[in-house]
Coordinates of C-alpha atoms and ligand atoms in Angstrom, one line a residue:
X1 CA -32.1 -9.1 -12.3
X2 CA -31.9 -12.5 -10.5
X3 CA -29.2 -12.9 -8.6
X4 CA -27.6 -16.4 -6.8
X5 CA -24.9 -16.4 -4.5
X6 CA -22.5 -19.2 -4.4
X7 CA -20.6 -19.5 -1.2
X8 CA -22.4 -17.6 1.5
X9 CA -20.4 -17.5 4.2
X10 CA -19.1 -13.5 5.6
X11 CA -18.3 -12.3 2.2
X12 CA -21.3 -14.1 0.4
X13 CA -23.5 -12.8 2.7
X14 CA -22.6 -9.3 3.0
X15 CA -22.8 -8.7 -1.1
X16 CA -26.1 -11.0 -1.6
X17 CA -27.5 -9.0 1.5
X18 CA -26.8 -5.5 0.4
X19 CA -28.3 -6.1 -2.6
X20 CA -31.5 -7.8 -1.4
X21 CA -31.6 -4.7 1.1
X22 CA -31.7 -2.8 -2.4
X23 CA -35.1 -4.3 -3.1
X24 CA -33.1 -6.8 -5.8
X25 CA -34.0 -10.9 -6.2
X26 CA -31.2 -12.7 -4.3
X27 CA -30.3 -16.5 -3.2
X28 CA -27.7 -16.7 -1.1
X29 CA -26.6 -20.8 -1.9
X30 CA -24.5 -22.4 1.1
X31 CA -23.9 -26.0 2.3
X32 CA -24.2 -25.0 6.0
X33 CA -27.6 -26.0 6.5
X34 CA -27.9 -24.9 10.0
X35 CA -27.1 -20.9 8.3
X36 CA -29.6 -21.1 5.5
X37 CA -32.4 -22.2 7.5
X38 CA -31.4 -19.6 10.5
X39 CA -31.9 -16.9 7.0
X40 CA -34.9 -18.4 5.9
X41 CA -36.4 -18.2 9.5
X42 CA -35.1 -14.7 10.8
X43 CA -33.7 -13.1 7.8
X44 CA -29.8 -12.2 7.9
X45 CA -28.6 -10.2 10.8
X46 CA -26.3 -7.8 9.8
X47 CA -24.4 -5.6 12.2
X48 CA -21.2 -3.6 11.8
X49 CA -21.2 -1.0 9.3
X50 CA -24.4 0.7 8.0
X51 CA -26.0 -0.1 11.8
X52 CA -27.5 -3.2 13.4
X53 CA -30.2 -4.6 10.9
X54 CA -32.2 -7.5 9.7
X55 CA -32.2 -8.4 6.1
X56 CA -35.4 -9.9 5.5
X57 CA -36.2 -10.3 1.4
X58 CA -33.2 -13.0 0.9
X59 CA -33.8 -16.6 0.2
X60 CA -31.4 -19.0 1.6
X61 CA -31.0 -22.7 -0.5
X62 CA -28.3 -25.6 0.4
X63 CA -27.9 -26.7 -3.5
X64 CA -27.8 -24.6 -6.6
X65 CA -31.3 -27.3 -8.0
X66 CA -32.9 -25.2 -6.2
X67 CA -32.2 -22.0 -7.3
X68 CA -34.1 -21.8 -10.9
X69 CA -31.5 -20.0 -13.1
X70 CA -30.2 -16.4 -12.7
X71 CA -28.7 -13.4 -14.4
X72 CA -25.4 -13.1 -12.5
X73 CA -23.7 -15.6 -10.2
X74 CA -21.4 -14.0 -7.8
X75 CA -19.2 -16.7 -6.4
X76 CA -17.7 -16.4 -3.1
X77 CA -16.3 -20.2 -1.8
X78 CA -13.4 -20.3 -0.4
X79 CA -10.4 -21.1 -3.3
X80 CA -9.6 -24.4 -2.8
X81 CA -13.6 -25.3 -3.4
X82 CA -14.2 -23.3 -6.3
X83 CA -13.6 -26.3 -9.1
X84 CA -16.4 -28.2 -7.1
X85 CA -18.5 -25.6 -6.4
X86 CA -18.8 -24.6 -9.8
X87 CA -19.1 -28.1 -11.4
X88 CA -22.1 -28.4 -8.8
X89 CA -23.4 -24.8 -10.2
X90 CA -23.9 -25.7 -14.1
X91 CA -27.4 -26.1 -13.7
X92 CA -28.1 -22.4 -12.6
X93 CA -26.2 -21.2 -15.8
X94 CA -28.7 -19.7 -18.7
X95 CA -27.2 -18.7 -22.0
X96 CA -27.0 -15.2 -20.5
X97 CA -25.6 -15.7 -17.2
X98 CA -22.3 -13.7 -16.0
X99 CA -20.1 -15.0 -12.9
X100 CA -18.6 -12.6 -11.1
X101 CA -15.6 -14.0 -8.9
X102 CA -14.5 -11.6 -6.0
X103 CA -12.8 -14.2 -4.3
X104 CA -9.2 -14.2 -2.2
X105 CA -6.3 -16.2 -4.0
X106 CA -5.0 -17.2 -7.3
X107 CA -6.5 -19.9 -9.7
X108 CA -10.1 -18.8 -9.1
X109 CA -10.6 -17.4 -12.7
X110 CA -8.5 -20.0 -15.0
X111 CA -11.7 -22.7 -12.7
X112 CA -14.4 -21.2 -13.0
X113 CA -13.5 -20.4 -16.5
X114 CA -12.9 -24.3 -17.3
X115 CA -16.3 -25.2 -16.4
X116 CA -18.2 -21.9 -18.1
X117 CA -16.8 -20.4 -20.6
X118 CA -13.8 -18.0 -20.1
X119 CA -16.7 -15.2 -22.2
X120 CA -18.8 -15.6 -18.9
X121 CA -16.6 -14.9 -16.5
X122 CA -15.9 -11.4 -14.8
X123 CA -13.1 -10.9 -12.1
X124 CA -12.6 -8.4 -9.4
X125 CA -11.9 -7.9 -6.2
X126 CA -13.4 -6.1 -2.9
X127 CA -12.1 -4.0 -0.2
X128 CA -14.5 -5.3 2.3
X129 CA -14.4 -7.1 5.5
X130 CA -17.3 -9.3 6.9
X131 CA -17.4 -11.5 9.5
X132 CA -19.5 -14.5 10.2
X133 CA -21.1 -14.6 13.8
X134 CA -22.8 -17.8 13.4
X135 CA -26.1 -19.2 11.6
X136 CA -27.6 -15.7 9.6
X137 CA -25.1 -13.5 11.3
X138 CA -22.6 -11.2 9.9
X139 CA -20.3 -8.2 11.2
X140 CA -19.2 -6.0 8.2
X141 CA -16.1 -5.0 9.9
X142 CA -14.5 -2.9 6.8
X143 CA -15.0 -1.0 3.8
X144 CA -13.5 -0.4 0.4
X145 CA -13.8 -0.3 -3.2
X146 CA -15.2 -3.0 -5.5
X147 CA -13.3 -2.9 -8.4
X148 CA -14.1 -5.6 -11.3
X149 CA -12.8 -6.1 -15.1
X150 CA -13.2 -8.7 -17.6
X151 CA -10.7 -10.8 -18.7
X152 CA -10.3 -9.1 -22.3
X153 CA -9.6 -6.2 -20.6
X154 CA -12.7 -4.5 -22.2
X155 CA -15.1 -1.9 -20.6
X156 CA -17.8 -2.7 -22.5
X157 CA -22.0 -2.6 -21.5
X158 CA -22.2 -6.1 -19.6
X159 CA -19.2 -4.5 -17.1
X160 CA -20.8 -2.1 -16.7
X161 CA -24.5 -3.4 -16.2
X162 CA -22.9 -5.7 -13.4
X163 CA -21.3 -2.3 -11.8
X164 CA -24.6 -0.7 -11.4
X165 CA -25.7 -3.5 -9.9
X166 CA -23.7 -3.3 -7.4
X167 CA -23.7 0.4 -6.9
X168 CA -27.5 -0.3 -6.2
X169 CA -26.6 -2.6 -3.2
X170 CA -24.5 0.5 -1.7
X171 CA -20.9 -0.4 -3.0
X172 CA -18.1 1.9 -4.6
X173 CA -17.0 0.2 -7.5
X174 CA -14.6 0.9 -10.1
X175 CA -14.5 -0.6 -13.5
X176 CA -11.1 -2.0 -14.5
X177 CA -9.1 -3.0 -17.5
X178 CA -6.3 -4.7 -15.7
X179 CA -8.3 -7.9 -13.5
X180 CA -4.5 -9.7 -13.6
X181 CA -3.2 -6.7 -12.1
X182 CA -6.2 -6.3 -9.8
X183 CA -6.3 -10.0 -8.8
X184 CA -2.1 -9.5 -7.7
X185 CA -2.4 -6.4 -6.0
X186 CA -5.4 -8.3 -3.7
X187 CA -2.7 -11.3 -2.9
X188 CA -0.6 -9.3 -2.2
X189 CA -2.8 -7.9 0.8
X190 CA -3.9 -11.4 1.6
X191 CA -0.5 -12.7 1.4
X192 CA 0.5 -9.9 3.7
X193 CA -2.3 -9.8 6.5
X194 CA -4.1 -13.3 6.5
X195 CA -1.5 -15.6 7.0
X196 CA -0.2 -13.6 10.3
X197 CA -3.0 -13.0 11.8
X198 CA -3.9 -16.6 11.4
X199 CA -0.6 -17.1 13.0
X200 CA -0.8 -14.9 15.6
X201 CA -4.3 -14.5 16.7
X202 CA -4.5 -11.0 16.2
X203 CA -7.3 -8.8 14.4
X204 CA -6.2 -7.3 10.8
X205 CA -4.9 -3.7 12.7
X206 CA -2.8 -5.2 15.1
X207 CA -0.5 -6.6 12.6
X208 CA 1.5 -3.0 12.4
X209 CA 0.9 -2.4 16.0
X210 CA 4.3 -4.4 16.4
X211 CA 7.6 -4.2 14.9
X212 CA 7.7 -8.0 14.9
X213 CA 4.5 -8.4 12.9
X214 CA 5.4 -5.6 10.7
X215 CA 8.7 -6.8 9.6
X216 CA 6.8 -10.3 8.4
X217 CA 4.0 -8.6 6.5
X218 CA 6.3 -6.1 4.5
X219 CA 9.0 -9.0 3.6
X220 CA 6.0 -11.4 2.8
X221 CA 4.6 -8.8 0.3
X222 CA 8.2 -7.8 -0.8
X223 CA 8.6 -11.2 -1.8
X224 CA 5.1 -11.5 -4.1
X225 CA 6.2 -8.3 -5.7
X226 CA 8.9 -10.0 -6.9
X227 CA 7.6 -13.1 -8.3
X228 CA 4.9 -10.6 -10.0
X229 CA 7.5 -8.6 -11.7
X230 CA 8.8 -11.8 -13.0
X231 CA 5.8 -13.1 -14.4
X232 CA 5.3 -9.4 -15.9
X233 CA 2.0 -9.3 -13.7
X234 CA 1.2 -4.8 -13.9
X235 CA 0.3 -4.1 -10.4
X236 CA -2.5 -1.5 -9.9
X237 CA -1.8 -0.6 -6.5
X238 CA 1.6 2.2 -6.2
X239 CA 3.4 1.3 -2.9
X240 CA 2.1 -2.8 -2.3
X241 CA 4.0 -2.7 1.3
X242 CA 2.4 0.9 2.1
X243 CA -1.1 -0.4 1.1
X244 CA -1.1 -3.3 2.7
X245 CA -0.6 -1.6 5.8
X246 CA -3.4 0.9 4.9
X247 CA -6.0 -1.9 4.3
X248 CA -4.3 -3.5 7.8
X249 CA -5.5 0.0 9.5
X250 CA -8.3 -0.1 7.7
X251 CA -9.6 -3.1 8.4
X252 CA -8.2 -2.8 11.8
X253 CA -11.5 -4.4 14.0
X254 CA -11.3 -7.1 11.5
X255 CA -10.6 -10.4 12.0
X256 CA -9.3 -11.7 9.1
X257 CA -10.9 -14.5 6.9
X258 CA -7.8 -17.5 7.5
X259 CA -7.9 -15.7 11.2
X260 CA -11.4 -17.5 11.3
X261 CA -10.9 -20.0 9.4
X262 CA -8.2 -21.3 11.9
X263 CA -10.7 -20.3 15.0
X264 CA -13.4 -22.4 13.5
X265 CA -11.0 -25.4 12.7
X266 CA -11.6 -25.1 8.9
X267 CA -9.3 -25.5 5.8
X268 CA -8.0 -22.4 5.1
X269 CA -6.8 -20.5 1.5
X270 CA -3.3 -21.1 2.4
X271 CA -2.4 -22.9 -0.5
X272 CA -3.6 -20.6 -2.9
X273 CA -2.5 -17.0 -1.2
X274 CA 1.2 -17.7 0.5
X275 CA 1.3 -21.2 -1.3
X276 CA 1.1 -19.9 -4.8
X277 CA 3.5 -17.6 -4.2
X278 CA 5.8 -19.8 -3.2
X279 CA 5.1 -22.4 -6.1
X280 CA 5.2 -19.2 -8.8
X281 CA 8.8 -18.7 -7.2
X282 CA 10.6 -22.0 -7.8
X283 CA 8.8 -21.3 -11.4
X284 CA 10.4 -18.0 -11.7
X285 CA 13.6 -18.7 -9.8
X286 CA 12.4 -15.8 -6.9
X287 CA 13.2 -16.9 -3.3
X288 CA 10.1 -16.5 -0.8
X289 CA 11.4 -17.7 2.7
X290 CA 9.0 -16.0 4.3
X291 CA 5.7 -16.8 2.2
X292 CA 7.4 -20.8 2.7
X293 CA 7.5 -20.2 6.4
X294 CA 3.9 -18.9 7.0
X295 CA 2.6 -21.6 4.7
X296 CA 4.4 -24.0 6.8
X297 CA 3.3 -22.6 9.7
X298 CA -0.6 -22.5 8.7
X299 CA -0.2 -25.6 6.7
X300 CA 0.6 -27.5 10.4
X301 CA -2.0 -26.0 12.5
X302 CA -4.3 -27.3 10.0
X303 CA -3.2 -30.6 10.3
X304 CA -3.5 -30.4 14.0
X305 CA -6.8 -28.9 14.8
X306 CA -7.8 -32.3 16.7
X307 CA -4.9 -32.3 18.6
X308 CA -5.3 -28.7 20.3
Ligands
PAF401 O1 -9.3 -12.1 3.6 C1 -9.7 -11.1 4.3 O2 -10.0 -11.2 5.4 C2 -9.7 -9.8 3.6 O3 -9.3 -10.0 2.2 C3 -8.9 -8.7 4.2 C4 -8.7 -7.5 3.2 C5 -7.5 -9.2 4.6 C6 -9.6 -8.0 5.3 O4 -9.8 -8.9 6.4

């Protein structure tokens, strides 16, 4: 099975390198020149999780033209570049090609769907964390399950083809019929964790070190609960406010992906984590002071990333 990455930044790069790893055909596509030559050169340097190690069978391209079609692309820009991204990806799709999206925020599905084909698309989401270094370097800093669905809610034989593939790069998936659900109850840890550690500075585990932080991320995710029970949204996850905290923990060395987006100066998902939530409130009437603060909060550092 060929497989392109689109987006291979931290995340990008820790699926599309597990499963080269696993002796499959990967292209890891990013604009970052300056990475996907460092790949092409040294390989992808992986440390973290699974021990120090350099991925060597991975190819590394700047534009999808140069990738010559594939089986499954697994996108992985950030949210507010997926509409572009994809437009830009057309000429990788064959008439067989399936796009998994395991991206952070809302909106990424109904995109990708507009320019593919809404039968192409499979959603999911991932439990891991992955850090990028610099050019070719990662840290996987966290584990968790993969879990992925497609839109019909069907388990059928392409799901499932697409979850052994990813079992052969080393991850625990589980096969959903709910993606909505899925895609909600992974907001709702983003919404929780990224926005206040982008905030505050502070690695994903720190966040329930402190009463302060604490009180922020449970009201934050109190508030998307609400706005998903109004839009009849079927949450997978039991307790949303108990398992955020448990992905906080265990994710605890990480630093979260708005966290360095922030560091590095670079737009983050704001707008569609704690953003969406707060525009899907004044839809359904639910107040979200505390999703509008955060977003106002991230929203100016962004604007003033020349100034500090
Ligand atoms: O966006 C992220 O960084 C991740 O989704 C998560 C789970 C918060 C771990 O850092």
């Amino acid at each position: 099975m060929k497989i392109a990455v689109l987006g291979s930044g931290a995340m990008g790069c820790l699926y599309g390198g597990k499963l080269a790893e696993a002796g499959l055909d990967v292209t890891l596509i990013d604009v970052w020149k300056e990475h996907v030559d460092a790949i092409n050169a040294h390989g992808l340097s992986v440390e973290g999780i699974g021990g120090d190690r350099v991925i060597k069978n991975i190819k590394a391209v700047t534009t999808p033209e140069e990738v010559k079609g594939c089986d499954l692309l697994i996108v992985f820009v950030k949210a507010t570049l997926t509409s572009q991204a994809m437009e830009s990806a057309r000429c990788i799709m064959g008439p067989h090609t399936s796009v998994l999206t395991l991206q952070n925020g809302l909106g990424n599905v109904e995109k990708i769907s507009a320019v593919v084909g809404k039968e192409k698309v499979i959603a999911g989401v991932t439990g891991h964390g992955s850090t990028l270094l610099g050019p070719g370097k990662i840290r996987h800093a966290g584990q968790g399950n993969t879990v992925i669905g497609e839109l019909n809610g069907k388990i059928d034989e392409r799901l499932e083809a697409v979850g052994s593939v990813l079992e052969k790069g080393g991850f625990s998936v589980t096969l959903s019929n709910n993606v909505m659900g899925l895609i909600w109850g992974k907001l709702i840890v983003n919404i929780g964790i990224n926005a206040l550690t982008a905030v505050t500075g502070l690695k994903n585990g720190r966040l329930v070190d402190f009463p302060e932080t604490e009180e922020l991320l449970c009201g934050a995710v109190e508030e998307a609960m609400a706005v998903a029970k109004a839009k009849g949204i079927s949450l997978e996850i039991g307790d949303p406010v108990e398992h955020t905290k448990k992905v906080a923990r265990l994710t605890a060395e990480n630093r979260s992906s708005m966290l360095q987006d922030v560091s590095n100066k670079r737009k983050t998902e704001i707008s569609v984590i704690n953003g969406a939530v707060v525009e899907e409130g004044v839809q359904y009437g639910v107040p979200t002071p505390i999703n509008k603060v955060l977003y106002n909060l991230v929203s100016v550092k962004e604007k003033t990333y020349n100034e500090v």
